[in-house]
């Protein structure tokens, strides 16, 4: 005898299906609703994180600009730049025996080293305190890098004439007299 041959078994299967159909439909509906709610919650969280990170980045750059402005306005930076530029140019400028090897190591004529050694600690302390990677001082008339704390490839380079973001920033600063920023790109 087959299970569905009797009326009682048929009714049992029909009632069972009639009871399970709403449970299955409601389960699928609830799964869809919860999936949509989870997606919306994740999207909202990501939007919030994006807003927070954007605010943090804005504050970071504003802080760095204020550090740079405070440094530029410091009463000892102007005379230090003039002394370094004069010693740099007197020693032959770009190509005059200057070479940066990174980590603060460099070759330079003795007259330049004497001026450098008097001023370097102040600039190195500034870089260390602010978290900057390096600090470059450029000759206002030529764009030559007359000083660098880190002494990497950009030290003693003709940054004002080489097609780099550093040159572009230097031009903007010289034209506007304001702080200028550039996208990060390799330049040396």
mmCIF file of N, CA and C in Angstrom, residues 56-130:
data_model
loop_
_atom_site.group_PDB
_atom_site.id
_atom_site.type_symbol
_atom_site.label_atom_id
_atom_site.label_comp_id
_atom_site.label_asym_id
_atom_site.label_seq_id
_atom_site.Cartn_x
_atom_site.Cartn_y
_atom_site.Cartn_z
ATOM 1 N N UNK A 56 40.000 63.740 9.803
ATOM 2 C CA UNK A 56 41.352 63.535 10.320
ATOM 3 C C UNK A 56 42.409 63.994 9.312
ATOM 4 N N UNK A 57 42.199 63.666 8.037
ATOM 5 C CA UNK A 57 43.157 64.087 7.008
ATOM 6 C C UNK A 57 43.200 65.610 6.891
ATOM 7 N N UNK A 58 42.050 66.233 6.927
ATOM 8 C CA UNK A 58 41.991 67.692 6.837
ATOM 9 C C UNK A 58 42.741 68.319 8.008
ATOM 10 N N UNK A 59 42.507 67.797 9.218
ATOM 11 C CA UNK A 59 43.198 68.323 10.392
ATOM 12 C C UNK A 59 44.703 68.070 10.311
ATOM 13 N N UNK A 60 45.085 66.903 9.796
ATOM 14 C CA UNK A 60 46.503 66.576 9.641
ATOM 15 C C UNK A 60 47.195 67.600 8.750
ATOM 16 N N UNK A 61 46.609 67.873 7.586
ATOM 17 C CA UNK A 61 47.235 68.817 6.661
ATOM 18 C C UNK A 61 47.205 70.241 7.203
ATOM 19 N N UNK A 62 46.130 70.613 7.882
ATOM 20 C CA UNK A 62 46.091 71.946 8.486
ATOM 21 C C UNK A 62 47.174 72.089 9.544
ATOM 22 N N UNK A 63 47.366 71.038 10.338
ATOM 23 C CA UNK A 63 48.415 71.057 11.367
ATOM 24 C C UNK A 63 49.792 71.179 10.728
ATOM 25 N N UNK A 64 50.041 70.419 9.679
ATOM 26 C CA UNK A 64 51.331 70.474 8.993
ATOM 27 C C UNK A 64 51.565 71.861 8.378
ATOM 28 N N UNK A 65 50.520 72.448 7.831
ATOM 29 C CA UNK A 65 50.654 73.792 7.269
ATOM 30 C C UNK A 65 50.982 74.802 8.370
ATOM 31 N N UNK A 66 50.356 74.635 9.539
ATOM 32 C CA UNK A 66 50.638 75.549 10.646
ATOM 33 C C UNK A 66 52.077 75.382 11.133
ATOM 34 N N UNK A 67 52.566 74.132 11.185
ATOM 35 C CA UNK A 67 53.968 73.893 11.549
ATOM 36 C C UNK A 67 54.893 74.601 10.561
ATOM 37 N N UNK A 68 54.603 74.433 9.279
ATOM 38 C CA UNK A 68 55.451 75.039 8.250
ATOM 39 C C UNK A 68 55.401 76.564 8.343
ATOM 40 N N UNK A 69 54.223 77.108 8.554
ATOM 41 C CA UNK A 69 54.079 78.554 8.662
ATOM 42 C C UNK A 69 54.798 79.089 9.901
ATOM 43 N N UNK A 70 54.638 78.408 11.022
ATOM 44 C CA UNK A 70 55.323 78.830 12.251
ATOM 45 C C UNK A 70 56.834 78.769 12.072
ATOM 46 N N UNK A 71 57.300 77.744 11.393
ATOM 47 C CA UNK A 71 58.736 77.617 11.149
ATOM 48 C C UNK A 71 59.226 78.730 10.235
ATOM 49 N N UNK A 72 58.485 78.979 9.166
ATOM 50 C CA UNK A 72 58.889 80.026 8.224
ATOM 51 C C UNK A 72 58.925 81.393 8.899
ATOM 52 N N UNK A 73 58.043 81.603 9.857
ATOM 53 C CA UNK A 73 57.976 82.898 10.550
ATOM 54 C C UNK A 73 58.950 82.990 11.732
ATOM 55 N N UNK A 74 59.589 81.893 12.057
ATOM 56 C CA UNK A 74 60.529 81.887 13.164
ATOM 57 C C UNK A 74 61.658 82.870 12.896
ATOM 58 N N UNK A 75 62.066 83.629 13.896
ATOM 59 C CA UNK A 75 63.088 84.654 13.651
ATOM 60 C C UNK A 75 64.466 84.092 13.285
ATOM 61 N N UNK A 76 64.711 82.835 13.513
ATOM 62 C CA UNK A 76 66.036 82.287 13.183
ATOM 63 C C UNK A 76 66.078 81.577 11.835
ATOM 64 N N UNK A 77 64.927 81.246 11.248
ATOM 65 C CA UNK A 77 64.923 80.507 9.984
ATOM 66 C C UNK A 77 65.397 81.373 8.814
ATOM 67 N N UNK A 78 64.932 82.595 8.724
ATOM 68 C CA UNK A 78 65.356 83.484 7.638
ATOM 69 C C UNK A 78 66.866 83.674 7.602
ATOM 70 N N UNK A 79 67.470 84.096 8.730
ATOM 71 C CA UNK A 79 68.931 84.229 8.739
ATOM 72 C C UNK A 79 69.652 82.896 8.486
ATOM 73 N N UNK A 80 69.108 81.796 8.992
ATOM 74 C CA UNK A 80 69.736 80.485 8.761
ATOM 75 C C UNK A 80 69.704 80.145 7.272
ATOM 76 N N UNK A 81 68.571 80.386 6.623
ATOM 77 C CA UNK A 81 68.469 80.122 5.186
ATOM 78 C C UNK A 81 69.445 80.994 4.407
ATOM 79 N N UNK A 82 69.532 82.276 4.761
ATOM 80 C CA UNK A 82 70.476 83.162 4.072
ATOM 81 C C UNK A 82 71.919 82.673 4.236
ATOM 82 N N UNK A 83 72.275 82.276 5.454
ATOM 83 C CA UNK A 83 73.640 81.790 5.697
ATOM 84 C C UNK A 83 73.914 80.499 4.926
ATOM 85 N N UNK A 84 72.956 79.569 4.939
ATOM 86 C CA UNK A 84 73.140 78.306 4.219
ATOM 87 C C UNK A 84 73.211 78.542 2.710
ATOM 88 N N UNK A 85 72.345 79.413 2.181
ATOM 89 C CA UNK A 85 72.354 79.692 0.745
ATOM 90 C C UNK A 85 73.661 80.377 0.341
ATOM 91 N N UNK A 86 74.135 81.300 1.166
ATOM 92 C CA UNK A 86 75.393 81.985 0.855
ATOM 93 C C UNK A 86 76.553 80.991 0.855
ATOM 94 N N UNK A 87 76.623 80.120 1.849
ATOM 95 C CA UNK A 87 77.697 79.119 1.921
ATOM 96 C C UNK A 87 77.576 78.127 0.764
ATOM 97 N N UNK A 88 76.350 77.739 0.435
ATOM 98 C CA UNK A 88 76.108 76.800 -0.657
ATOM 99 C C UNK A 88 76.576 77.401 -1.984
ATOM 100 N N UNK A 89 76.160 78.625 -2.252
ATOM 101 C CA UNK A 89 76.524 79.286 -3.514
ATOM 102 C C UNK A 89 78.019 79.611 -3.571
ATOM 103 N N UNK A 90 78.609 80.003 -2.437
ATOM 104 C CA UNK A 90 80.042 80.303 -2.402
ATOM 105 C C UNK A 90 80.879 79.053 -2.681
ATOM 106 N N UNK A 91 80.333 77.898 -2.340
ATOM 107 C CA UNK A 91 81.054 76.631 -2.555
ATOM 108 C C UNK A 91 80.785 76.052 -3.940
ATOM 109 N N UNK A 92 80.092 76.766 -4.778
ATOM 110 C CA UNK A 92 79.862 76.291 -6.143
ATOM 111 C C UNK A 92 78.445 75.860 -6.426
ATOM 112 N N UNK A 93 77.573 75.857 -5.430
ATOM 113 C CA UNK A 93 76.169 75.490 -5.635
ATOM 114 C C UNK A 93 76.007 74.065 -6.117
ATOM 115 N N UNK A 94 74.968 73.841 -6.908
ATOM 116 C CA UNK A 94 74.698 72.503 -7.445
ATOM 117 C C UNK A 94 75.915 72.060 -8.258
ATOM 118 N N UNK A 95 76.414 70.891 -7.964
ATOM 119 C CA UNK A 95 77.596 70.392 -8.664
ATOM 120 C C UNK A 95 78.898 70.857 -8.033
ATOM 121 N N UNK A 96 78.825 71.564 -6.924
ATOM 122 C CA UNK A 96 80.034 72.095 -6.293
ATOM 123 C C UNK A 96 80.594 71.200 -5.211
ATOM 124 N N UNK A 97 80.500 69.916 -5.382
ATOM 125 C CA UNK A 97 81.061 68.998 -4.392
ATOM 126 C C UNK A 97 80.080 68.580 -3.322
ATOM 127 N N UNK A 98 78.791 68.777 -3.551
ATOM 128 C CA UNK A 98 77.754 68.386 -2.604
ATOM 129 C C UNK A 98 77.163 67.047 -3.026
ATOM 130 N N UNK A 99 76.919 66.196 -2.045
ATOM 131 C CA UNK A 99 76.250 64.919 -2.341
ATOM 132 C C UNK A 99 75.598 64.422 -1.063
ATOM 133 N N UNK A 100 74.308 64.079 -1.150
ATOM 134 C CA UNK A 100 73.597 63.501 -0.017
ATOM 135 C C UNK A 100 73.576 61.987 -0.116
ATOM 136 N N UNK A 101 73.778 61.334 1.026
ATOM 137 C CA UNK A 101 73.788 59.871 1.072
ATOM 138 C C UNK A 101 72.663 59.308 1.932
ATOM 139 N N UNK A 102 71.750 60.129 2.374
ATOM 140 C CA UNK A 102 70.627 59.751 3.241
ATOM 141 C C UNK A 102 71.101 59.586 4.684
ATOM 142 N N UNK A 103 70.133 59.492 5.580
ATOM 143 C CA UNK A 103 70.382 59.349 7.016
ATOM 144 C C UNK A 103 71.290 60.454 7.556
ATOM 145 N N UNK A 104 71.225 61.635 6.967
ATOM 146 C CA UNK A 104 72.000 62.770 7.452
ATOM 147 C C UNK A 104 73.450 62.786 6.997
ATOM 148 N N UNK A 105 73.879 61.794 6.232
ATOM 149 C CA UNK A 105 75.272 61.746 5.756
ATOM 150 C C UNK A 105 75.381 62.491 4.432
ATOM 151 N N UNK A 106 76.472 63.241 4.286
ATOM 152 C CA UNK A 106 76.633 64.012 3.051
ATOM 153 C C UNK A 106 78.084 64.439 2.886
ATOM 154 N N UNK A 107 78.422 64.800 1.660
ATOM 155 C CA UNK A 107 79.699 65.427 1.348
ATOM 156 C C UNK A 107 79.419 66.866 0.964
ATOM 157 N N UNK A 108 80.255 67.771 1.466
ATOM 158 C CA UNK A 108 80.133 69.186 1.118
ATOM 159 C C UNK A 108 81.472 69.864 1.412
ATOM 160 N N UNK A 109 81.705 70.991 0.786
ATOM 161 C CA UNK A 109 82.927 71.749 1.091
ATOM 162 C C UNK A 109 82.959 72.171 2.567
ATOM 163 N N UNK A 110 84.160 72.313 3.143
ATOM 164 C CA UNK A 110 84.286 72.632 4.572
ATOM 165 C C UNK A 110 83.584 73.926 4.993
ATOM 166 N N UNK A 111 83.596 74.945 4.159
ATOM 167 C CA UNK A 111 82.940 76.211 4.525
ATOM 168 C C UNK A 111 81.430 76.002 4.705
ATOM 169 N N UNK A 112 80.835 75.208 3.841
ATOM 170 C CA UNK A 112 79.404 74.916 3.971
ATOM 171 C C UNK A 112 79.155 74.086 5.230
ATOM 172 N N UNK A 113 80.000 73.070 5.469
ATOM 173 C CA UNK A 113 79.824 72.206 6.641
ATOM 174 C C UNK A 113 79.876 73.008 7.938
ATOM 175 N N UNK A 114 80.718 74.027 7.985
ATOM 176 C CA UNK A 114 80.821 74.848 9.196
ATOM 177 C C UNK A 114 79.490 75.555 9.477
ATOM 178 N N UNK A 115 78.876 76.138 8.451
ATOM 179 C CA UNK A 115 77.576 76.801 8.619
ATOM 180 C C UNK A 115 76.509 75.760 8.939
ATOM 181 N N UNK A 116 76.519 74.675 8.212
ATOM 182 C CA UNK A 116 75.562 73.590 8.405
ATOM 183 C C UNK A 116 75.577 73.086 9.844
ATOM 184 N N UNK A 117 76.777 72.820 10.358
ATOM 185 C CA UNK A 117 76.890 72.217 11.689
ATOM 186 C C UNK A 117 76.357 73.136 12.789
ATOM 187 N N UNK A 118 76.405 74.448 12.580
ATOM 188 C CA UNK A 118 75.855 75.386 13.572
ATOM 189 C C UNK A 118 74.325 75.335 13.597
ATOM 190 N N UNK A 119 73.711 75.034 12.466
ATOM 191 C CA UNK A 119 72.254 75.156 12.330
ATOM 192 C C UNK A 119 71.504 73.821 12.326
ATOM 193 N N UNK A 120 72.187 72.762 12.012
ATOM 194 C CA UNK A 120 71.527 71.472 11.769
ATOM 195 C C UNK A 120 70.720 70.973 12.966
ATOM 196 N N UNK A 121 71.242 71.088 14.170
ATOM 197 C CA UNK A 121 70.529 70.543 15.334
ATOM 198 C C UNK A 121 69.135 71.145 15.481
ATOM 199 N N UNK A 122 69.008 72.443 15.268
ATOM 200 C CA UNK A 122 67.694 73.082 15.387
ATOM 201 C C UNK A 122 66.694 72.546 14.379
ATOM 202 N N UNK A 123 67.142 72.383 13.140
ATOM 203 C CA UNK A 123 66.252 71.849 12.113
ATOM 204 C C UNK A 123 65.947 70.373 12.361
ATOM 205 N N UNK A 124 66.937 69.609 12.766
ATOM 206 C CA UNK A 124 66.729 68.180 13.049
ATOM 207 C C UNK A 124 65.753 67.997 14.213
ATOM 208 N N UNK A 125 65.874 68.848 15.240
ATOM 209 C CA UNK A 125 64.933 68.782 16.363
ATOM 210 C C UNK A 125 63.513 69.091 15.907
ATOM 211 N N UNK A 126 63.370 70.085 15.028
ATOM 212 C CA UNK A 126 62.048 70.424 14.504
ATOM 213 C C UNK A 126 61.437 69.235 13.771
ATOM 214 N N UNK A 127 62.216 68.603 12.899
ATOM 215 C CA UNK A 127 61.721 67.456 12.128
ATOM 216 C C UNK A 127 61.343 66.317 13.075
ATOM 217 N N UNK A 128 62.165 66.072 14.044
ATOM 218 C CA UNK A 128 61.895 64.991 15.003
ATOM 219 C C UNK A 128 60.640 65.281 15.827
ATOM 220 N N UNK A 129 60.487 66.519 16.265
ATOM 221 C CA UNK A 129 59.347 66.900 17.099
ATOM 222 C C UNK A 129 58.033 66.869 16.334
ATOM 223 N N UNK A 130 58.032 67.327 15.101
ATOM 224 C CA UNK A 130 56.790 67.444 14.332
ATOM 225 C C UNK A 130 56.401 66.170 13.613
#
